[in-house]
Amino acid sequence: MPALALLIALASAGAAQAQSAVDEGRKLAFDRSKGNCLTCHVIKGGNLPGTIGPELVDIKSKYPKREDLVAILNDETLRNPLTVMPPFGRNRILTEKEIEAVVDFLQTL
């Protein structure tokens, strides 16, 4: 039974870490001085959203590959040179860890 208890504890810790990353990503997405996603996107739970970009819903089915979302946040101009979306990674607006957290959050929408 100790092995089972250890597995349960590890699973619980992993779930807590995942929720923590989602919460951090939500904070960054809604933070007007950091991720600032609300300036351009409607996001469930966000106040005073913009409408320049698409509404952020059903993200996991639109972008099933996590690395696609990471790439978009890092530098969407590589995929779409005419985008108005800031290159959060390239311009060091967000760190790699912060981008990962925002992606964790986006995948819950």
JSON list of N, CA, C and O in Angstrom, two decimals, residues 54-101:
[
{"chain": "A", "resi": 54, "resn": "PRO", "atom": "N", "xyz": [-9.66, 37.46, -32.27]},
{"chain": "A", "resi": 54, "resn": "PRO", "atom": "CA", "xyz": [-10.80, 36.56, -32.12]},
{"chain": "A", "resi": 54, "resn": "PRO", "atom": "C", "xyz": [-11.10, 36.28, -30.65]},
{"chain": "A", "resi": 54, "resn": "PRO", "atom": "O", "xyz": [-10.20, 36.39, -29.79]},
{"chain": "A", "resi": 55, "resn": "GLU", "atom": "N", "xyz": [-12.34, 35.93, -30.35]},
{"chain": "A", "resi": 55, "resn": "GLU", "atom": "CA", "xyz": [-12.70, 35.51, -29.00]},
{"chain": "A", "resi": 55, "resn": "GLU", "atom": "C", "xyz": [-11.93, 34.23, -28.68]},
{"chain": "A", "resi": 55, "resn": "GLU", "atom": "O", "xyz": [-11.82, 33.34, -29.51]},
{"chain": "A", "resi": 56, "resn": "LEU", "atom": "N", "xyz": [-11.39, 34.17, -27.49]},
{"chain": "A", "resi": 56, "resn": "LEU", "atom": "CA", "xyz": [-10.60, 33.00, -27.10]},
{"chain": "A", "resi": 56, "resn": "LEU", "atom": "C", "xyz": [-11.50, 31.97, -26.44]},
{"chain": "A", "resi": 56, "resn": "LEU", "atom": "O", "xyz": [-11.73, 31.99, -25.24]},
{"chain": "A", "resi": 57, "resn": "VAL", "atom": "N", "xyz": [-12.03, 31.08, -27.27]},
{"chain": "A", "resi": 57, "resn": "VAL", "atom": "CA", "xyz": [-12.89, 29.99, -26.83]},
{"chain": "A", "resi": 57, "resn": "VAL", "atom": "C", "xyz": [-12.50, 28.72, -27.59]},
{"chain": "A", "resi": 57, "resn": "VAL", "atom": "O", "xyz": [-11.97, 28.80, -28.69]},
{"chain": "A", "resi": 58, "resn": "ASP", "atom": "N", "xyz": [-12.75, 27.59, -26.96]},
{"chain": "A", "resi": 58, "resn": "ASP", "atom": "CA", "xyz": [-12.53, 26.30, -27.60]},
{"chain": "A", "resi": 58, "resn": "ASP", "atom": "C", "xyz": [-11.10, 26.17, -28.16]},
{"chain": "A", "resi": 58, "resn": "ASP", "atom": "O", "xyz": [-10.87, 25.62, -29.24]},
{"chain": "A", "resi": 59, "resn": "ILE", "atom": "N", "xyz": [-10.16, 26.68, -27.40]},
{"chain": "A", "resi": 59, "resn": "ILE", "atom": "CA", "xyz": [-8.77, 26.78, -27.87]},
{"chain": "A", "resi": 59, "resn": "ILE", "atom": "C", "xyz": [-8.13, 25.41, -28.09]},
{"chain": "A", "resi": 59, "resn": "ILE", "atom": "O", "xyz": [-7.42, 25.20, -29.07]},
{"chain": "A", "resi": 60, "resn": "LYS", "atom": "N", "xyz": [-8.38, 24.47, -27.19]},
{"chain": "A", "resi": 60, "resn": "LYS", "atom": "CA", "xyz": [-7.72, 23.16, -27.31]},
{"chain": "A", "resi": 60, "resn": "LYS", "atom": "C", "xyz": [-8.12, 22.43, -28.59]},
{"chain": "A", "resi": 60, "resn": "LYS", "atom": "O", "xyz": [-7.31, 21.74, -29.20]},
{"chain": "A", "resi": 61, "resn": "SER", "atom": "N", "xyz": [-9.36, 22.62, -29.04]},
{"chain": "A", "resi": 61, "resn": "SER", "atom": "CA", "xyz": [-9.75, 21.96, -30.30]},
{"chain": "A", "resi": 61, "resn": "SER", "atom": "C", "xyz": [-9.25, 22.74, -31.51]},
{"chain": "A", "resi": 61, "resn": "SER", "atom": "O", "xyz": [-8.97, 22.15, -32.55]},
{"chain": "A", "resi": 62, "resn": "LYS", "atom": "N", "xyz": [-9.11, 24.06, -31.39]},
{"chain": "A", "resi": 62, "resn": "LYS", "atom": "CA", "xyz": [-8.58, 24.86, -32.50]},
{"chain": "A", "resi": 62, "resn": "LYS", "atom": "C", "xyz": [-7.07, 24.66, -32.66]},
{"chain": "A", "resi": 62, "resn": "LYS", "atom": "O", "xyz": [-6.55, 24.71, -33.77]},
{"chain": "A", "resi": 63, "resn": "TYR", "atom": "N", "xyz": [-6.40, 24.48, -31.53]},
{"chain": "A", "resi": 63, "resn": "TYR", "atom": "CA", "xyz": [-4.94, 24.29, -31.53]},
{"chain": "A", "resi": 63, "resn": "TYR", "atom": "C", "xyz": [-4.61, 23.07, -30.69]},
{"chain": "A", "resi": 63, "resn": "TYR", "atom": "O", "xyz": [-4.16, 23.19, -29.54]},
{"chain": "A", "resi": 64, "resn": "PRO", "atom": "N", "xyz": [-4.81, 21.87, -31.23]},
{"chain": "A", "resi": 64, "resn": "PRO", "atom": "CA", "xyz": [-4.56, 20.66, -30.43]},
{"chain": "A", "resi": 64, "resn": "PRO", "atom": "C", "xyz": [-3.08, 20.47, -30.08]},
{"chain": "A", "resi": 64, "resn": "PRO", "atom": "O", "xyz": [-2.76, 19.82, -29.10]},
{"chain": "A", "resi": 65, "resn": "LYS", "atom": "N", "xyz": [-2.20, 21.05, -30.87]},
{"chain": "A", "resi": 65, "resn": "LYS", "atom": "CA", "xyz": [-0.77, 20.93, -30.58]},
{"chain": "A", "resi": 65, "resn": "LYS", "atom": "C", "xyz": [-0.34, 22.12, -29.71]},
{"chain": "A", "resi": 65, "resn": "LYS", "atom": "O", "xyz": [-0.38, 23.27, -30.15]},
{"chain": "A", "resi": 66, "resn": "ARG", "atom": "N", "xyz": [0.07, 21.81, -28.51]},
{"chain": "A", "resi": 66, "resn": "ARG", "atom": "CA", "xyz": [0.50, 22.83, -27.55]},
{"chain": "A", "resi": 66, "resn": "ARG", "atom": "C", "xyz": [1.57, 23.75, -28.15]},
{"chain": "A", "resi": 66, "resn": "ARG", "atom": "O", "xyz": [1.55, 24.95, -27.96]},
{"chain": "A", "resi": 67, "resn": "GLU", "atom": "N", "xyz": [2.51, 23.15, -28.91]},
{"chain": "A", "resi": 67, "resn": "GLU", "atom": "CA", "xyz": [3.61, 23.94, -29.45]},
{"chain": "A", "resi": 67, "resn": "GLU", "atom": "C", "xyz": [3.14, 25.02, -30.43]},
{"chain": "A", "resi": 67, "resn": "GLU", "atom": "O", "xyz": [3.82, 26.02, -30.61]},
{"chain": "A", "resi": 68, "resn": "ASP", "atom": "N", "xyz": [1.97, 24.82, -31.04]},
{"chain": "A", "resi": 68, "resn": "ASP", "atom": "CA", "xyz": [1.43, 25.85, -31.93]},
{"chain": "A", "resi": 68, "resn": "ASP", "atom": "C", "xyz": [1.06, 27.11, -31.14]},
{"chain": "A", "resi": 68, "resn": "ASP", "atom": "O", "xyz": [1.33, 28.23, -31.57]},
{"chain": "A", "resi": 69, "resn": "LEU", "atom": "N", "xyz": [0.43, 26.91, -29.97]},
{"chain": "A", "resi": 69, "resn": "LEU", "atom": "CA", "xyz": [0.08, 28.06, -29.13]},
{"chain": "A", "resi": 69, "resn": "LEU", "atom": "C", "xyz": [1.34, 28.74, -28.59]},
{"chain": "A", "resi": 69, "resn": "LEU", "atom": "O", "xyz": [1.41, 29.97, -28.55]},
{"chain": "A", "resi": 70, "resn": "VAL", "atom": "N", "xyz": [2.31, 27.95, -28.19]},
{"chain": "A", "resi": 70, "resn": "VAL", "atom": "CA", "xyz": [3.56, 28.52, -27.70]},
{"chain": "A", "resi": 70, "resn": "VAL", "atom": "C", "xyz": [4.20, 29.37, -28.80]},
{"chain": "A", "resi": 70, "resn": "VAL", "atom": "O", "xyz": [4.65, 30.50, -28.55]},
{"chain": "A", "resi": 71, "resn": "ALA", "atom": "N", "xyz": [4.21, 28.87, -30.02]},
{"chain": "A", "resi": 71, "resn": "ALA", "atom": "CA", "xyz": [4.80, 29.61, -31.15]},
{"chain": "A", "resi": 71, "resn": "ALA", "atom": "C", "xyz": [4.04, 30.91, -31.42]},
{"chain": "A", "resi": 71, "resn": "ALA", "atom": "O", "xyz": [4.66, 31.94, -31.69]},
{"chain": "A", "resi": 72, "resn": "ILE", "atom": "N", "xyz": [2.71, 30.85, -31.33]},
{"chain": "A", "resi": 72, "resn": "ILE", "atom": "CA", "xyz": [1.90, 32.06, -31.56]},
{"chain": "A", "resi": 72, "resn": "ILE", "atom": "C", "xyz": [2.24, 33.12, -30.53]},
{"chain": "A", "resi": 72, "resn": "ILE", "atom": "O", "xyz": [2.42, 34.30, -30.85]},
{"chain": "A", "resi": 73, "resn": "LEU", "atom": "N", "xyz": [2.35, 32.73, -29.27]},
{"chain": "A", "resi": 73, "resn": "LEU", "atom": "CA", "xyz": [2.67, 33.69, -28.22]},
{"chain": "A", "resi": 73, "resn": "LEU", "atom": "C", "xyz": [4.11, 34.18, -28.32]},
{"chain": "A", "resi": 73, "resn": "LEU", "atom": "O", "xyz": [4.40, 35.35, -28.05]},
{"chain": "A", "resi": 74, "resn": "ASN", "atom": "N", "xyz": [5.01, 33.32, -28.73]},
{"chain": "A", "resi": 74, "resn": "ASN", "atom": "CA", "xyz": [6.41, 33.73, -28.88]},
{"chain": "A", "resi": 74, "resn": "ASN", "atom": "C", "xyz": [6.56, 34.78, -29.96]},
{"chain": "A", "resi": 74, "resn": "ASN", "atom": "O", "xyz": [7.17, 35.82, -29.74]},
{"chain": "A", "resi": 75, "resn": "ASP", "atom": "N", "xyz": [6.01, 34.51, -31.15]},
{"chain": "A", "resi": 75, "resn": "ASP", "atom": "CA", "xyz": [6.17, 35.45, -32.27]},
{"chain": "A", "resi": 75, "resn": "ASP", "atom": "C", "xyz": [5.22, 35.08, -33.40]},
{"chain": "A", "resi": 75, "resn": "ASP", "atom": "O", "xyz": [5.59, 34.33, -34.32]},
{"chain": "A", "resi": 76, "resn": "GLU", "atom": "N", "xyz": [4.02, 35.57, -33.35]},
{"chain": "A", "resi": 76, "resn": "GLU", "atom": "CA", "xyz": [3.00, 35.28, -34.36]},
{"chain": "A", "resi": 76, "resn": "GLU", "atom": "C", "xyz": [3.40, 35.82, -35.73]},
{"chain": "A", "resi": 76, "resn": "GLU", "atom": "O", "xyz": [2.91, 35.37, -36.77]},
{"chain": "A", "resi": 77, "resn": "THR", "atom": "N", "xyz": [4.33, 36.79, -35.78]},
{"chain": "A", "resi": 77, "resn": "THR", "atom": "CA", "xyz": [4.73, 37.35, -37.08]},
{"chain": "A", "resi": 77, "resn": "THR", "atom": "C", "xyz": [5.43, 36.32, -37.96]},
{"chain": "A", "resi": 77, "resn": "THR", "atom": "O", "xyz": [5.47, 36.48, -39.17]},
{"chain": "A", "resi": 78, "resn": "LEU", "atom": "N", "xyz": [5.98, 35.27, -37.37]},
{"chain": "A", "resi": 78, "resn": "LEU", "atom": "CA", "xyz": [6.61, 34.21, -38.17]},
{"chain": "A", "resi": 78, "resn": "LEU", "atom": "C", "xyz": [5.58, 33.45, -38.98]},
{"chain": "A", "resi": 78, "resn": "LEU", "atom": "O", "xyz": [5.86, 32.99, -40.09]},
{"chain": "A", "resi": 79, "resn": "ARG", "atom": "N", "xyz": [4.38, 33.31, -38.43]},
{"chain": "A", "resi": 79, "resn": "ARG", "atom": "CA", "xyz": [3.29, 32.60, -39.11]},
{"chain": "A", "resi": 79, "resn": "ARG", "atom": "C", "xyz": [2.45, 33.55, -39.94]},
{"chain": "A", "resi": 79, "resn": "ARG", "atom": "O", "xyz": [1.99, 33.21, -41.01]},
{"chain": "A", "resi": 80, "resn": "ASN", "atom": "N", "xyz": [2.26, 34.75, -39.43]},
{"chain": "A", "resi": 80, "resn": "ASN", "atom": "CA", "xyz": [1.41, 35.75, -40.08]},
{"chain": "A", "resi": 80, "resn": "ASN", "atom": "C", "xyz": [2.10, 37.11, -39.99]},
{"chain": "A", "resi": 80, "resn": "ASN", "atom": "O", "xyz": [1.94, 37.82, -39.00]},
{"chain": "A", "resi": 81, "resn": "PRO", "atom": "N", "xyz": [2.86, 37.48, -41.01]},
{"chain": "A", "resi": 81, "resn": "PRO", "atom": "CA", "xyz": [3.62, 38.75, -40.97]},
{"chain": "A", "resi": 81, "resn": "PRO", "atom": "C", "xyz": [2.75, 39.99, -40.81]},
{"chain": "A", "resi": 81, "resn": "PRO", "atom": "O", "xyz": [3.23, 41.03, -40.39]},
{"chain": "A", "resi": 82, "resn": "LEU", "atom": "N", "xyz": [1.46, 39.89, -41.12]},
{"chain": "A", "resi": 82, "resn": "LEU", "atom": "CA", "xyz": [0.58, 41.06, -41.04]},
{"chain": "A", "resi": 82, "resn": "LEU", "atom": "C", "xyz": [-0.18, 41.16, -39.71]},
{"chain": "A", "resi": 82, "resn": "LEU", "atom": "O", "xyz": [-1.00, 42.05, -39.54]},
{"chain": "A", "resi": 83, "resn": "THR", "atom": "N", "xyz": [0.12, 40.28, -38.77]},
{"chain": "A", "resi": 83, "resn": "THR", "atom": "CA", "xyz": [-0.58, 40.29, -37.49]},
{"chain": "A", "resi": 83, "resn": "THR", "atom": "C", "xyz": [-0.29, 41.57, -36.70]},
{"chain": "A", "resi": 83, "resn": "THR", "atom": "O", "xyz": [0.77, 42.18, -36.89]},
{"chain": "A", "resi": 84, "resn": "VAL", "atom": "N", "xyz": [-1.23, 41.93, -35.84]},
{"chain": "A", "resi": 84, "resn": "VAL", "atom": "CA", "xyz": [-0.99, 43.04, -34.92]},
{"chain": "A", "resi": 84, "resn": "VAL", "atom": "C", "xyz": [-0.68, 42.51, -33.52]},
{"chain": "A", "resi": 84, "resn": "VAL", "atom": "O", "xyz": [-0.44, 43.28, -32.60]},
{"chain": "A", "resi": 85, "resn": "MET", "atom": "N", "xyz": [-0.64, 41.18, -33.40]},
{"chain": "A", "resi": 85, "resn": "MET", "atom": "CA", "xyz": [-0.36, 40.58, -32.10]},
{"chain": "A", "resi": 85, "resn": "MET", "atom": "C", "xyz": [1.12, 40.77, -31.76]},
{"chain": "A", "resi": 85, "resn": "MET", "atom": "O", "xyz": [2.00, 40.47, -32.56]},
{"chain": "A", "resi": 86, "resn": "PRO", "atom": "N", "xyz": [1.37, 41.26, -30.56]},
{"chain": "A", "resi": 86, "resn": "PRO", "atom": "CA", "xyz": [2.78, 41.47, -30.16]},
{"chain": "A", "resi": 86, "resn": "PRO", "atom": "C", "xyz": [3.53, 40.15, -30.06]},
{"chain": "A", "resi": 86, "resn": "PRO", "atom": "O", "xyz": [2.96, 39.14, -29.64]},
{"chain": "A", "resi": 87, "resn": "PRO", "atom": "N", "xyz": [4.80, 40.14, -30.41]},
{"chain": "A", "resi": 87, "resn": "PRO", "atom": "CA", "xyz": [5.64, 38.94, -30.23]},
{"chain": "A", "resi": 87, "resn": "PRO", "atom": "C", "xyz": [6.12, 38.87, -28.78]},
{"chain": "A", "resi": 87, "resn": "PRO", "atom": "O", "xyz": [7.18, 39.36, -28.44]},
{"chain": "A", "resi": 88, "resn": "PHE", "atom": "N", "xyz": [5.29, 38.27, -27.92]},
{"chain": "A", "resi": 88, "resn": "PHE", "atom": "CA", "xyz": [5.54, 38.28, -26.48]},
{"chain": "A", "resi": 88, "resn": "PHE", "atom": "C", "xyz": [6.88, 37.67, -26.09]},
{"chain": "A", "resi": 88, "resn": "PHE", "atom": "O", "xyz": [7.54, 38.15, -25.18]},
{"chain": "A", "resi": 89, "resn": "GLY", "atom": "N", "xyz": [7.28, 36.61, -26.76]},
{"chain": "A", "resi": 89, "resn": "GLY", "atom": "CA", "xyz": [8.56, 35.97, -26.45]},
{"chain": "A", "resi": 89, "resn": "GLY", "atom": "C", "xyz": [9.72, 36.73, -27.05]},
{"chain": "A", "resi": 89, "resn": "GLY", "atom": "O", "xyz": [10.69, 37.03, -26.36]},
{"chain": "A", "resi": 90, "resn": "ARG", "atom": "N", "xyz": [9.63, 37.02, -28.33]},
{"chain": "A", "resi": 90, "resn": "ARG", "atom": "CA", "xyz": [10.73, 37.69, -29.02]},
{"chain": "A", "resi": 90, "resn": "ARG", "atom": "C", "xyz": [11.05, 39.04, -28.37]},
{"chain": "A", "resi": 90, "resn": "ARG", "atom": "O", "xyz": [12.21, 39.42, -28.24]},
{"chain": "A", "resi": 91, "resn": "ASN", "atom": "N", "xyz": [10.01, 39.76, -27.97]},
{"chain": "A", "resi": 91, "resn": "ASN", "atom": "CA", "xyz": [10.22, 41.08, -27.35]},
{"chain": "A", "resi": 91, "resn": "ASN", "atom": "C", "xyz": [10.41, 41.01, -25.84]},
{"chain": "A", "resi": 91, "resn": "ASN", "atom": "O", "xyz": [10.45, 42.04, -25.18]},
{"chain": "A", "resi": 92, "resn": "ARG", "atom": "N", "xyz": [10.47, 39.79, -25.31]},
{"chain": "A", "resi": 92, "resn": "ARG", "atom": "CA", "xyz": [10.70, 39.56, -23.88]},
{"chain": "A", "resi": 92, "resn": "ARG", "atom": "C", "xyz": [9.64, 40.22, -23.00]},
{"chain": "A", "resi": 92, "resn": "ARG", "atom": "O", "xyz": [9.93, 40.69, -21.89]},
{"chain": "A", "resi": 93, "resn": "ILE", "atom": "N", "xyz": [8.42, 40.28, -23.52]},
{"chain": "A", "resi": 93, "resn": "ILE", "atom": "CA", "xyz": [7.30, 40.76, -22.73]},
{"chain": "A", "resi": 93, "resn": "ILE", "atom": "C", "xyz": [6.94, 39.69, -21.70]},
{"chain": "A", "resi": 93, "resn": "ILE", "atom": "O", "xyz": [6.62, 39.99, -20.55]},
{"chain": "A", "resi": 94, "resn": "LEU", "atom": "N", "xyz": [6.99, 38.44, -22.15]},
{"chain": "A", "resi": 94, "resn": "LEU", "atom": "CA", "xyz": [6.76, 37.28, -21.28]},
{"chain": "A", "resi": 94, "resn": "LEU", "atom": "C", "xyz": [7.96, 36.34, -21.36]},
{"chain": "A", "resi": 94, "resn": "LEU", "atom": "O", "xyz": [8.55, 36.17, -22.42]},
{"chain": "A", "resi": 95, "resn": "THR", "atom": "N", "xyz": [8.28, 35.73, -20.23]},
{"chain": "A", "resi": 95, "resn": "THR", "atom": "CA", "xyz": [9.35, 34.73, -20.21]},
{"chain": "A", "resi": 95, "resn": "THR", "atom": "C", "xyz": [8.81, 33.42, -20.78]},
{"chain": "A", "resi": 95, "resn": "THR", "atom": "O", "xyz": [7.58, 33.26, -20.95]},
{"chain": "A", "resi": 96, "resn": "GLU", "atom": "N", "xyz": [9.69, 32.46, -21.05]},
{"chain": "A", "resi": 96, "resn": "GLU", "atom": "CA", "xyz": [9.25, 31.15, -21.52]},
{"chain": "A", "resi": 96, "resn": "GLU", "atom": "C", "xyz": [8.29, 30.52, -20.52]},
{"chain": "A", "resi": 96, "resn": "GLU", "atom": "O", "xyz": [7.27, 29.94, -20.90]},
{"chain": "A", "resi": 97, "resn": "LYS", "atom": "N", "xyz": [8.62, 30.62, -19.25]},
{"chain": "A", "resi": 97, "resn": "LYS", "atom": "CA", "xyz": [7.77, 30.05, -18.19]},
{"chain": "A", "resi": 97, "resn": "LYS", "atom": "C", "xyz": [6.39, 30.73, -18.18]},
{"chain": "A", "resi": 97, "resn": "LYS", "atom": "O", "xyz": [5.37, 30.06, -18.02]},
{"chain": "A", "resi": 98, "resn": "GLU", "atom": "N", "xyz": [6.36, 32.03, -18.36]},
{"chain": "A", "resi": 98, "resn": "GLU", "atom": "CA", "xyz": [5.09, 32.75, -18.39]},
{"chain": "A", "resi": 98, "resn": "GLU", "atom": "C", "xyz": [4.27, 32.36, -19.62]},
{"chain": "A", "resi": 98, "resn": "GLU", "atom": "O", "xyz": [3.05, 32.20, -19.53]},
{"chain": "A", "resi": 99, "resn": "ILE", "atom": "N", "xyz": [4.91, 32.21, -20.75]},
{"chain": "A", "resi": 99, "resn": "ILE", "atom": "CA", "xyz": [4.21, 31.77, -21.97]},
{"chain": "A", "resi": 99, "resn": "ILE", "atom": "C", "xyz": [3.62, 30.39, -21.74]},
{"chain": "A", "resi": 99, "resn": "ILE", "atom": "O", "xyz": [2.46, 30.14, -22.11]},
{"chain": "A", "resi": 100, "resn": "GLU", "atom": "N", "xyz": [4.37, 29.49, -21.13]},
{"chain": "A", "resi": 100, "resn": "GLU", "atom": "CA", "xyz": [3.86, 28.15, -20.84]},
{"chain": "A", "resi": 100, "resn": "GLU", "atom": "C", "xyz": [2.62, 28.23, -19.94]},
{"chain": "A", "resi": 100, "resn": "GLU", "atom": "O", "xyz": [1.65, 27.51, -20.14]},
{"chain": "A", "resi": 101, "resn": "ALA", "atom": "N", "xyz": [2.64, 29.12, -18.95]},
{"chain": "A", "resi": 101, "resn": "ALA", "atom": "CA", "xyz": [1.50, 29.28, -18.04]},
{"chain": "A", "resi": 101, "resn": "ALA", "atom": "C", "xyz": [0.29, 29.84, -18.79]},
{"chain": "A", "resi": 101, "resn": "ALA", "atom": "O", "xyz": [-0.85, 29.38, -18.58]}
]
